[in-house]
Structure formats: structure tokens, C-alpha cells
Tab-separated table of C-alpha atoms and ligand atoms in Angstrom:
chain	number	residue	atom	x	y	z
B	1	UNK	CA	-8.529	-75.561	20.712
B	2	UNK	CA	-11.713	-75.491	18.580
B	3	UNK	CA	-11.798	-74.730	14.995
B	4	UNK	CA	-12.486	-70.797	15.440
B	5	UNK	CA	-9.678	-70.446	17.287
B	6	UNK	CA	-7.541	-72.000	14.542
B	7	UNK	CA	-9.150	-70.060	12.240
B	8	UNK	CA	-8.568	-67.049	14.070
B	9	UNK	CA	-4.770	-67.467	14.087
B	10	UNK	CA	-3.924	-68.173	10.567
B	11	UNK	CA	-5.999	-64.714	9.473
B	12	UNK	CA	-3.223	-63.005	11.942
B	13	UNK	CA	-0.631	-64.703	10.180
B	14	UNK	CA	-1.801	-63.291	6.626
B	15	UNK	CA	-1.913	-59.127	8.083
B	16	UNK	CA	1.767	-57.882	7.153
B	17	UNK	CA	3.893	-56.085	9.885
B	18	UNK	CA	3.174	-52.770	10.732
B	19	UNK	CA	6.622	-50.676	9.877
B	20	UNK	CA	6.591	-47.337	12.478
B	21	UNK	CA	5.946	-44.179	10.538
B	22	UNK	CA	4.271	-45.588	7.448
B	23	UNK	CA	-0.020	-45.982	7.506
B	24	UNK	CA	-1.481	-49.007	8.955
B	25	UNK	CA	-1.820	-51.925	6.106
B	26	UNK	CA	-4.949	-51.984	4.365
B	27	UNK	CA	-5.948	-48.278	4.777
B	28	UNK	CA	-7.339	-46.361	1.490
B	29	UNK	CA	-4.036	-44.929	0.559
B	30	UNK	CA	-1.210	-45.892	-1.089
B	31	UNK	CA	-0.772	-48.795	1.717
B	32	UNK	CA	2.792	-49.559	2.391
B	33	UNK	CA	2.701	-53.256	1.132
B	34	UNK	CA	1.397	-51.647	-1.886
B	35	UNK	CA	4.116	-49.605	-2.660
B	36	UNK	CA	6.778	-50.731	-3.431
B	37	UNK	CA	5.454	-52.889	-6.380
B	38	UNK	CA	4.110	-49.504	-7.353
B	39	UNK	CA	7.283	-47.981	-7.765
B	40	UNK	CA	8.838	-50.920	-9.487
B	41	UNK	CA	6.402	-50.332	-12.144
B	42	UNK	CA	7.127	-48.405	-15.656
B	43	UNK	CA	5.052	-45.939	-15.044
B	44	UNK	CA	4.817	-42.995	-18.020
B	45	UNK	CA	6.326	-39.879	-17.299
B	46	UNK	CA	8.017	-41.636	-13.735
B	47	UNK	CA	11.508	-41.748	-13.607
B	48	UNK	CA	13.308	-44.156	-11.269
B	49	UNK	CA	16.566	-43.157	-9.537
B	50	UNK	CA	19.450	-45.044	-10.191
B	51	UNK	CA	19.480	-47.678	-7.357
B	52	UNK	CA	23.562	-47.477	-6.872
B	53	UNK	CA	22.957	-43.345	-6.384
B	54	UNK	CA	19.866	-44.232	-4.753
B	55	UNK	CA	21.772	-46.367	-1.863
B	56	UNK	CA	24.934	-44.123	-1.784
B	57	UNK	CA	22.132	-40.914	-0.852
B	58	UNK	CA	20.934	-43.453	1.698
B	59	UNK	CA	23.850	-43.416	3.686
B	60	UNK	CA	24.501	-39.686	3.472
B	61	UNK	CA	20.706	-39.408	4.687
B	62	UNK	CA	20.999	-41.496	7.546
B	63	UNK	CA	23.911	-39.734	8.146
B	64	UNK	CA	22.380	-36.545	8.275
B	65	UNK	CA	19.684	-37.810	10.323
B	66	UNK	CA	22.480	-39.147	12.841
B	67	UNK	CA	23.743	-36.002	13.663
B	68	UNK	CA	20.127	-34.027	14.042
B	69	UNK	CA	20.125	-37.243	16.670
B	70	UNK	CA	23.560	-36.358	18.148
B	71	UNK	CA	22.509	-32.484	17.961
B	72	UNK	CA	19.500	-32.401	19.923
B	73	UNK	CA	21.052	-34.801	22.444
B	74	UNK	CA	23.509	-32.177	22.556
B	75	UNK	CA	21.055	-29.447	22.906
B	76	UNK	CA	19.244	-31.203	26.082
B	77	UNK	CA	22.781	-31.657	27.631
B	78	UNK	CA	23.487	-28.058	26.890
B	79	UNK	CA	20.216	-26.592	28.217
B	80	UNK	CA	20.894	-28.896	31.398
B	81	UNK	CA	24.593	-28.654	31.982
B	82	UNK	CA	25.301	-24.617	30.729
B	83	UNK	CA	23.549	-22.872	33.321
B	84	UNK	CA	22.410	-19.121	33.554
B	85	UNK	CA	23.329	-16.610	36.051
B	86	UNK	CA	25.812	-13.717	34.441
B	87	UNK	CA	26.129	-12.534	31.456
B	88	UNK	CA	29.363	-14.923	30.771
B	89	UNK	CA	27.524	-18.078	31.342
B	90	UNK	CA	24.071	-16.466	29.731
B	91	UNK	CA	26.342	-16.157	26.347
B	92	UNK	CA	27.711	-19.850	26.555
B	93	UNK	CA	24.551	-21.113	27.160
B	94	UNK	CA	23.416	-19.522	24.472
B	95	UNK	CA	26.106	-20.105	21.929
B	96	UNK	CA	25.702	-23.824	23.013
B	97	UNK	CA	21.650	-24.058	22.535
B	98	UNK	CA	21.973	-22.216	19.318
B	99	UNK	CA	24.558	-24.202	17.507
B	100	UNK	CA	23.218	-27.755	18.550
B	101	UNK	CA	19.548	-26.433	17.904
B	102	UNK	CA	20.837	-24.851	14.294
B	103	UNK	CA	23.185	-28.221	13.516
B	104	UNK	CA	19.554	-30.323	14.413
B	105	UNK	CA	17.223	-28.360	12.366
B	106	UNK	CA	19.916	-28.076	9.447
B	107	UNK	CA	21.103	-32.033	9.283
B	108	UNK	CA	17.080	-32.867	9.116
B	109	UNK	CA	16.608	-30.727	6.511
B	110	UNK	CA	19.504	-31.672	4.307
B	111	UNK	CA	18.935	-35.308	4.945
B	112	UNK	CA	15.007	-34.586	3.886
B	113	UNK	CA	15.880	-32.699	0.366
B	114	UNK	CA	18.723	-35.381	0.017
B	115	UNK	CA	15.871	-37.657	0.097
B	116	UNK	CA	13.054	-36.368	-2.151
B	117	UNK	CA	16.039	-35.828	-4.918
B	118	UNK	CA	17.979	-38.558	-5.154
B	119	UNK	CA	16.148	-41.695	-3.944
B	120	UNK	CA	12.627	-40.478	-4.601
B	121	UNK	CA	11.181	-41.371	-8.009
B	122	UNK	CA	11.206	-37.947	-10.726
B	123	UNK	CA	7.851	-37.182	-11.682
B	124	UNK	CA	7.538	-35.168	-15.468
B	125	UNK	CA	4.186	-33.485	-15.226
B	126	UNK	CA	1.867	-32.416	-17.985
B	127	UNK	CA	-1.203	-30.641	-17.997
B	128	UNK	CA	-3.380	-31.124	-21.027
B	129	UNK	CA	-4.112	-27.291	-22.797
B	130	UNK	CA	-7.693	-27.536	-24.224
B	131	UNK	CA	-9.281	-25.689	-27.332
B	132	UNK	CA	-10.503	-22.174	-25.700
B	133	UNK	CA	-12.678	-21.330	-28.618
B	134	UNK	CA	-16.351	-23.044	-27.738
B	135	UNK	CA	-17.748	-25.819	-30.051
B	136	UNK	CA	-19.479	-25.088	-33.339
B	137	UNK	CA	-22.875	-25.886	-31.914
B	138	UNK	CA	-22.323	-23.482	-29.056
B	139	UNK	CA	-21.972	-20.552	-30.830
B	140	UNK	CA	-24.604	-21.070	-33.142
B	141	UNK	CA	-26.978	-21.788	-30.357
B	142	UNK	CA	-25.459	-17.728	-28.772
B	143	UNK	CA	-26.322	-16.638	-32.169
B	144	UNK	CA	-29.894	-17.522	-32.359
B	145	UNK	CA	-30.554	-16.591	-28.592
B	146	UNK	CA	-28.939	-13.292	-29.175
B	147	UNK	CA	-31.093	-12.541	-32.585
B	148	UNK	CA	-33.982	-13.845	-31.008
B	149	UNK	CA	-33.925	-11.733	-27.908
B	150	UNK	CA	-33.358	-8.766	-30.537
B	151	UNK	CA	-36.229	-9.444	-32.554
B	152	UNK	CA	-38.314	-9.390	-29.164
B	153	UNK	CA	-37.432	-6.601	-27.785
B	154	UNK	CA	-38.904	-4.558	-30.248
B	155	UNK	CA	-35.248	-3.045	-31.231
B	156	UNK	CA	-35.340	-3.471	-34.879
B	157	UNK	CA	-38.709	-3.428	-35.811
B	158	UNK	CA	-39.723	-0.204	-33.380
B	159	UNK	CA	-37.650	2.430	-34.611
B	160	UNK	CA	-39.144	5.198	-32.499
B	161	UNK	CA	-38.014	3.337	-29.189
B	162	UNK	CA	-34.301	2.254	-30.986
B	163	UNK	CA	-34.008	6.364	-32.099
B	164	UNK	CA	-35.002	7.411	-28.612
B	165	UNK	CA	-32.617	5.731	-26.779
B	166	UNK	CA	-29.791	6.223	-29.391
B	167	UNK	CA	-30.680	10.356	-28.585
B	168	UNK	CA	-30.794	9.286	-24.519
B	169	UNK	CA	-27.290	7.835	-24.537
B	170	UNK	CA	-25.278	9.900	-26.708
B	171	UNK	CA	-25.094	12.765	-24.071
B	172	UNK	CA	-24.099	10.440	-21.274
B	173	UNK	CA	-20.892	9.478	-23.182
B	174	UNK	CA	-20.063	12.928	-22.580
B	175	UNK	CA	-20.804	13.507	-18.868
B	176	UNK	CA	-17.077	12.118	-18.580
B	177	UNK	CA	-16.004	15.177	-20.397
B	178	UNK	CA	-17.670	17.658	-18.598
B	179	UNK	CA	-16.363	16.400	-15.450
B	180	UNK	CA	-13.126	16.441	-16.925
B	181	UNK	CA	-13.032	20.431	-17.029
B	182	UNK	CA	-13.459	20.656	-12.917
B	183	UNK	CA	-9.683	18.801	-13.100
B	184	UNK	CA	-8.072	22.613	-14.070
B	185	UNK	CA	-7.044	21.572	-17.647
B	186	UNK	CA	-5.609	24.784	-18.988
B	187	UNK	CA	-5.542	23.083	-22.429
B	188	UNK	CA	-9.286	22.191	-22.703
B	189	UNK	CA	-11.877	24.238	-24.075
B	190	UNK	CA	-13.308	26.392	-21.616
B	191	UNK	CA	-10.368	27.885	-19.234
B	192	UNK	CA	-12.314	30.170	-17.356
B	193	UNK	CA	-13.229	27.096	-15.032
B	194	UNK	CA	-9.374	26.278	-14.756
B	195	UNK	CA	-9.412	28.315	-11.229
B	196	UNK	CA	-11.391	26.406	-9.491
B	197	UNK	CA	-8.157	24.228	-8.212
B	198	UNK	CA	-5.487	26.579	-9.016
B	199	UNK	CA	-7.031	29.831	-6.988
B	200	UNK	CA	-8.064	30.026	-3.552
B	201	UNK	CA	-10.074	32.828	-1.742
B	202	UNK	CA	-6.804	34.457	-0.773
B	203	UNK	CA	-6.732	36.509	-3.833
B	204	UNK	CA	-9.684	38.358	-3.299
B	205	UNK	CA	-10.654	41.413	-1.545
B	206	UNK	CA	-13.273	42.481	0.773
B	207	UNK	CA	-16.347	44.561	-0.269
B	208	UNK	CA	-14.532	47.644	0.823
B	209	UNK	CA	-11.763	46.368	-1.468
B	210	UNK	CA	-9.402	45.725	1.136
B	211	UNK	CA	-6.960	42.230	1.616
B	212	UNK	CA	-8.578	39.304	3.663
B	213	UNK	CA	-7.927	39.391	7.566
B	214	UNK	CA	-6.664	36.281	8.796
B	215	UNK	CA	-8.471	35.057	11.472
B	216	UNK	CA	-8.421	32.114	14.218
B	217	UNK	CA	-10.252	28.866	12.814
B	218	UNK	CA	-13.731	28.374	15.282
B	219	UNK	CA	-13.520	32.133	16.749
B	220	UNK	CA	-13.151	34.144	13.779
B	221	UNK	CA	-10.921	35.998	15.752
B	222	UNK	CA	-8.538	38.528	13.820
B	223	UNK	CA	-4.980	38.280	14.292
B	224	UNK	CA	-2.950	41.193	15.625
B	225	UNK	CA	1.182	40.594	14.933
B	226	UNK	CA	1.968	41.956	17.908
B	227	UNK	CA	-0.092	39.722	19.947
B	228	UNK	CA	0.942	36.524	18.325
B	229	UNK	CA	4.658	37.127	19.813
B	230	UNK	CA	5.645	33.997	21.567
B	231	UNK	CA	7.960	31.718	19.238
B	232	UNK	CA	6.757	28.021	18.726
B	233	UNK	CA	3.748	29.227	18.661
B	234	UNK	CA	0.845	27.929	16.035
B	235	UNK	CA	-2.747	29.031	14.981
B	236	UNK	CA	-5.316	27.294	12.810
B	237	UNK	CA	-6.207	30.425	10.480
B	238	UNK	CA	-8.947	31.273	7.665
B	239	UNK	CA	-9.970	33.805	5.262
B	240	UNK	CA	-12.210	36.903	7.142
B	241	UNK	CA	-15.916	36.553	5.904
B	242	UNK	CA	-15.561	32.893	4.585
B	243	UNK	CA	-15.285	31.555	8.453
B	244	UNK	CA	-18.311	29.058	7.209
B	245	UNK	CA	-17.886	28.401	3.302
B	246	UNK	CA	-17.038	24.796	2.948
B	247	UNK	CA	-15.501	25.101	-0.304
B	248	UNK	CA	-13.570	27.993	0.729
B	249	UNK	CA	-12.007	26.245	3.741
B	250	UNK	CA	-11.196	23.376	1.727
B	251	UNK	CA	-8.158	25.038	-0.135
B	252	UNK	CA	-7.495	28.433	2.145
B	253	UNK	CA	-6.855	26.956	5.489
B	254	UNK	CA	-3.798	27.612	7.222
B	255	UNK	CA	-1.157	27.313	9.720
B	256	UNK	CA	0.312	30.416	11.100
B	257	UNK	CA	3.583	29.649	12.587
B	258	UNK	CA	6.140	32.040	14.991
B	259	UNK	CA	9.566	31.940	14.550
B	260	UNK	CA	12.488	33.531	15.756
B	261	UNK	CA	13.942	35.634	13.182
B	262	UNK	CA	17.209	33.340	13.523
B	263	UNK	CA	15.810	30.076	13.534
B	264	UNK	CA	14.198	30.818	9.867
B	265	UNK	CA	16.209	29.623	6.918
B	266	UNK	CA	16.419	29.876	3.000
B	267	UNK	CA	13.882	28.094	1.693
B	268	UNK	CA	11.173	30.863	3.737
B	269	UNK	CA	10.149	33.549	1.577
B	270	UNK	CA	11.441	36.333	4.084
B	271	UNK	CA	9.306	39.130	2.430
B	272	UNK	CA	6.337	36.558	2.497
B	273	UNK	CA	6.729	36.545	6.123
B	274	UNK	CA	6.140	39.444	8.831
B	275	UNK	CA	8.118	39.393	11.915
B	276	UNK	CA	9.136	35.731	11.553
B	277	UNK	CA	5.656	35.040	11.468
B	278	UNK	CA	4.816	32.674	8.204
B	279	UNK	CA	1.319	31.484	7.219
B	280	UNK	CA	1.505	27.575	5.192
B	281	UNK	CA	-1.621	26.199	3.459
B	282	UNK	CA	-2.724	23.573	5.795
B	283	UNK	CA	-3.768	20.913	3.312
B	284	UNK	CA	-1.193	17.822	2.420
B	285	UNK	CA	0.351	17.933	-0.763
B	286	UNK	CA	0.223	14.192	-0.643
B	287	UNK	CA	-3.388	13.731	-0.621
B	288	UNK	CA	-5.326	16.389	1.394
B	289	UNK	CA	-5.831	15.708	4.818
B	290	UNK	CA	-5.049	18.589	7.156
B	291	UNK	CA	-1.510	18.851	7.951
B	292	UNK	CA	-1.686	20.538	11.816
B	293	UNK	CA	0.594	18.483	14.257
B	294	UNK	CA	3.747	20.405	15.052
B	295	UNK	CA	6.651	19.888	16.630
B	296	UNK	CA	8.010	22.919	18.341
B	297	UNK	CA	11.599	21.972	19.055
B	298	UNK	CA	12.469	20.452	15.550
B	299	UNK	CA	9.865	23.177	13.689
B	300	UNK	CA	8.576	19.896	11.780
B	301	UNK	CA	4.715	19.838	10.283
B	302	UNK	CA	3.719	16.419	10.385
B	303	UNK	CA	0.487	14.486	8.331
B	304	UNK	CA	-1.400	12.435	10.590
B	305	UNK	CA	-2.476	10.176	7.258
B	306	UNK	CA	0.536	9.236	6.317
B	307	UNK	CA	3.386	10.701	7.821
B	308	UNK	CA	4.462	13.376	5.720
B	309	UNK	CA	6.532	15.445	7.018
B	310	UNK	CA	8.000	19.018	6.200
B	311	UNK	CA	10.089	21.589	7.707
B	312	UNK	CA	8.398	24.379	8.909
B	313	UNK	CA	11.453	26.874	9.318
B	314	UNK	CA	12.825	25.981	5.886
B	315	UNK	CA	9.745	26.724	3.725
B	316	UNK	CA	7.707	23.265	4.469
B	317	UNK	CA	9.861	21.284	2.236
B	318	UNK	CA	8.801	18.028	2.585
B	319	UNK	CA	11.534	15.728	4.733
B	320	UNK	CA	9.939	12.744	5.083
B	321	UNK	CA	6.820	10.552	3.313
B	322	UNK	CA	4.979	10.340	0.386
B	323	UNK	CA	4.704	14.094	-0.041
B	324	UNK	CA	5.863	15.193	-3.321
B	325	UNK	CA	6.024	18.985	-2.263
B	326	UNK	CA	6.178	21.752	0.025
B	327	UNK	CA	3.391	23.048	1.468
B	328	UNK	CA	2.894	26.175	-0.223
B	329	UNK	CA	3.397	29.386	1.766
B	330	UNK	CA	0.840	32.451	1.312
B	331	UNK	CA	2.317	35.693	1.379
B	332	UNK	CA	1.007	37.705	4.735
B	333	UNK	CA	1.641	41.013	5.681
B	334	UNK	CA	-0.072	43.203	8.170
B	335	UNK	CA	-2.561	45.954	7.599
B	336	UNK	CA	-2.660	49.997	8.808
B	337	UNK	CA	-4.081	48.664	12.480
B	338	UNK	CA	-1.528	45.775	13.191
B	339	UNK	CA	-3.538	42.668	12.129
B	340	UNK	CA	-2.366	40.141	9.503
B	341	UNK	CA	-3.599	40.118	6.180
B	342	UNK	CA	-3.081	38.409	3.079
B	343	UNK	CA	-0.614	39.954	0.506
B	344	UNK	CA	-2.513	37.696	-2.062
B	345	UNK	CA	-2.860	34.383	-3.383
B	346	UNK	CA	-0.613	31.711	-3.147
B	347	UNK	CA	1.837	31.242	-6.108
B	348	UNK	CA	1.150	27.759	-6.493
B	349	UNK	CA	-1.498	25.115	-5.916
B	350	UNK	CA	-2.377	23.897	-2.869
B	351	UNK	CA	-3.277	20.387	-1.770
B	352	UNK	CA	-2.538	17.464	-3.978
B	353	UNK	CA	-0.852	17.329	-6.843
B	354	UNK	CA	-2.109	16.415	-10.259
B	355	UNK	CA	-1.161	15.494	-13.747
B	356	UNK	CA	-1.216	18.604	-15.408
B	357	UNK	CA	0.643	20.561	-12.383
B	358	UNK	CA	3.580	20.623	-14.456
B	359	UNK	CA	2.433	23.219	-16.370
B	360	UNK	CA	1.801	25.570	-13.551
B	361	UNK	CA	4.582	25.105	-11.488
B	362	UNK	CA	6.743	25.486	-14.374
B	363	UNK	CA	5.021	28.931	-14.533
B	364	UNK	CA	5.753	29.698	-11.180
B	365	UNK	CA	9.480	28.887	-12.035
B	366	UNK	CA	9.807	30.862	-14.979
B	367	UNK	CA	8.411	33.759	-12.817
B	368	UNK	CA	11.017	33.100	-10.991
B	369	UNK	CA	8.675	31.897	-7.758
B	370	UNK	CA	8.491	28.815	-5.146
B	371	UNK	CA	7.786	25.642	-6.869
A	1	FES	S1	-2.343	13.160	3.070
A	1	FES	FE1	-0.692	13.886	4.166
A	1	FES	S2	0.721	12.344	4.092
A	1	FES	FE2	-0.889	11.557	2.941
């Protein structure tokens, strides 16, 4: 043997054992040789467990940890002995996987939190709170930077520019108020614009003074009663003469639904109706999007957005989703040659509701109307 070779064999001697499941010795970490020593230590804010309580949890770990062993030997038997064929043996099989599996999984992860309580070291944590308020220095260094920049932009010492602005942004603070007035406040200066959500074109008349024709959305097609006669049946409708007015559509669109007479119930407005035909505003009262699927059999008007849903033969109320309230029926009637017309406006809002509705659905109430 030379001398290398000797030399060789007494470095092997000095490399500790390698224990299976811990990192190699002499890796970066925490290596297991170290620890120990580590944990012996009287280390602030450590606590070490009481090494009696410490060995008693021991044993009920390795206990636990003994019968996750015994359970998933279990569970291998089970899967090969219980075999599947009917619905008998299915079920044992079954019963058998699940319990072993369940008594595995649940003996690891008692014997685990056993562990990391009582034989695990307690660690008391604390995070140092720091002065928020920035140093002295800081803030007279903010100061100076702040006056300085003032001084250069001309702010103080050119009054003309400093007056000129001042007069440029004082009206902007109020564009927030003006915009407030589209909203339908009744209780804000200025109530002749409080229509604009509350009224819809239904209410007016033609130039010959007459009540708006309903007619079919994309043809402008009057509607005769008689010829809408089949029950289940449902039309897209809007005002006569505002077939193309944006703004119109958005609030007077509507769904013109046939009933039989004894399929409608109380919540209809029977003299808003004419021969169990009833006319809804099509718009959500969630938040706007066009309510037009229908369901023929269960007379339900559903929301594509977001599932509202309301019940067509009992005046829309709303049955399901985030709806708030019915749609809001107009009152239709028919004119001296047969076709459908509008007895007026609706009686309340359509479309979404907002925060001063209150006000005019009480109204409505008092009067004694749907709300
Ligand atoms: S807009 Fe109709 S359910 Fe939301």
C-alpha cells in the first residue's frame, strides 16, 4: 500500500454516516451533524420541549407512523384480493380501499402534527416595528425641493399665470355636478331634466296626436291583435316612428308576449293587457342587457348576463338572480283598426335600478300602481 492510499482511507474514516432522509453531510444547510448541537443551544426566543414529553410523543409518533405502514399494506392487499365485478363486490372493494387509504393518510398526518408540537423546538417570533415618520433631514430636504420647484415655476412670483389657472380649474370641480343631474335627481336644482331616466317615448303621441303603434323590431312592422293569436308566442317590439333612435330604443324596447287568458295570473295588470296579450320592457332591471330568451312551457323571461329570471304570466316578477324587480309592464291596448298601441307610459322606471328609485316607486305605490 503506498502512502496515498493510506491517506485516502483515514479521510473516509473522518465523513460521518449518511442517515436516510436527512441532507448529505457537509451541504450548505443546516447539515445533520450540525444539528443537533444547534438545538442543544440556548437560543433566545427558542424553547426546548421537555425531553420526558418529547420521548413519550416519540412513541405515539412511531406509532402513528406504524399503522399508515399497516394501512397501506392493507390497502395493496385490498385492491388485490377485493375484486370488482357486481355491484356487491364493487361496494366492498370500495369500503375496503377507502378505509385503509383514509386510516394511511390520517395516522401520517397525526403522527406529523404530533411531531412539529411536541418534540420540535417552540419558536417565539418577533418582528421589529420601525419609526414610520421619515428622519429629520428627510423632510427638510422635501421642504426645500418642494419650495424650490415653486419658486421656479413662476407660481408665486407670476400672478397672471397663478390667477389664470385658479379661473381654469374652478369650473372643472363642477363638471361632477352637472353630470350628476343626467342621474334623475328629483331633489336637485333643475327637475325638468329628471325625465330623461324616468320617461320613455311611450308617453308620447304621434304628429296627428294619436298613441304610438307598436311595431316588430328590424321590420317596423305594425302589430294587428288579431294576427298575433297563437299562445307562446313572442315579438321583439318598438315605438312607431322611433324604429332607428338609439336613445329611444334604449329604454322603450319590448317583449310582446301571448297568453292564454287562463294561464295569466295576479300579478298581470289585466286591463294593461289586450286579449292575453302583454307588452314587458325588455331591458334587465339588474343591469340592462336585453332580457329576450323565453321559455314557452314555464312562461319564464330569462337574462342571458346573469341569469335573471322572471315570470312572464305573473307580471315578470323576478324568480331567480340578481334582479331586484319586475320588469315593468307598459299598458297596450289596440286602436280603431285592430293594431296595438300604447295606452301610455310605463308607471315605473325601466332598466336598472338606482339610488334615488325609492322615491318614485314609492309614488307609484301611493298611486296605488305596480312597484
Ligand atoms: S343584466 Fe340581466 S341579469 Fe344582469
Amino acid at each position: 500500500m503506498t502512502d496515498n492510499e493510506h491517506e485516502i482511507e483515514q479521510a473516509d474514516e473522518r465523513v460521518p454516516k449518511r442517515v436516510i432522509g436527512t441532507p448529505a453531510p457537509g451541504t450548505s444547510m443546516l447539515g445533520a451533524a450540525e444539528a443537533p448541537e444547534a438545538a442543544e443551544e440556548d437560543v433566545p426566543g427558542v424553547t426546548l420541549q421537555d425531553e420526558a414529553k418529547a420521548r413519550k410523543a416519540e412513541r405515539i409518533v412511531a406509532l402513528c407512523f406504524t399503522i399508515t405502514f399497516l394501512a397501506s399494506i392493507a390497502f395493496i392487499v385490498s385492491y388485490v384480493y377485493f375484486q370488482v365485478g357486481s355491484p356487491e363486490a364493487t361496494g366492498t372493494s370500495n369500503l375496503a380501499l377507502g378505509s385503509s387509504l383514509t386510516i394511511a393518510i390520517l395516522g401520517l398526518a397525526v403522527g406529523i402534527v404530533i411531531w412539529v408540537r411536541q418534540i420540535m423546538p417552540k419558536y417565539s417570533l418577533v418582528q421589529e416595528r420601525h419609526p414610520m415618520a421619515s428622519a429629520e433631514e428627510d423632510r427638510e430636504v422635501v421642504g426645500e425641493t418642494f419650495l424650490r420647484g415653486a419658486n421656479e415655476s413662476g407660481f408665486v412670483k407670476r400672478k397672471l399665470l397663478r390667477r389664470t389657472l385658479l379661473l381654469a380649474a374652478a369650473p372643472l370641480g363642477l363638471v361632477p355636478l352637472v353630470l350628476l343631474r343626467d342621474l334623475d335627481n328629483s331633489k336637485m336644482p333643475g327637475a325638468k331634466f329628471n325625465s330623461m331616466l324616468r320617461h320613455t317615448v311611450w308617453g308620447e303621441k304621434t304628429k296627428e296626436g294619436k298613441p304610438l303603434r307598436l311595431v316588430v323590431e328590424g321590420t317596423g312592422q305594425p302589430i294587428r291583435a288579431a294576427d298575433f293569436n297563437s299562445p307562446g308566442g313572442i315579438l321583439s317590439v318598438v315605438p312607431e316612428g322611433y324604429q332607428h333612435d338609439l336613445n329611444a330604443l334604449a329604454k322603450a324596447t319590448l317583449i310582446l308576449i301571448k297568453f292564454r287568458p287562463e294561464e295569466i295570473k295576479s300579478g298581470v295588470r289585466q286591463n294593461w293587457t289586450h286579449d292575453g296579450i302583454v307588452a314587458y320592457s325588455k331591458i334587465c332591471t339588474h343591469v340592462g342587457c336585453p332580457a329576450a330568451l323565453y321559455e314557452q312551457n314555464t312562461h319564464h323571461i330569462l337574462c342571458p348576463c346573469h341569469q335573471s329570471t322572471f315570470d312572464a304570466a305573473d307580471g315578470a316578477k323576478v324568480i331567480f338572480g340578481p334582479a331586484a324587480r319586475p320588469l315593468p309592464q307598459l299598458p297596450i291596448t289596440v286602436d280603431a283598426e285592430g293594431y296595438l298601441i300604447a295606452q301610455g307610459d310605463f308607471e315605473v322606471p325601466v332598466g336598472p335600478s338606482y339610488w334615488e328609485r325609492g322615491d318614485a316607486e314609492a309614488e307609484v305605490r301611493e298611486k296605488g300602481g305596480q312597484a
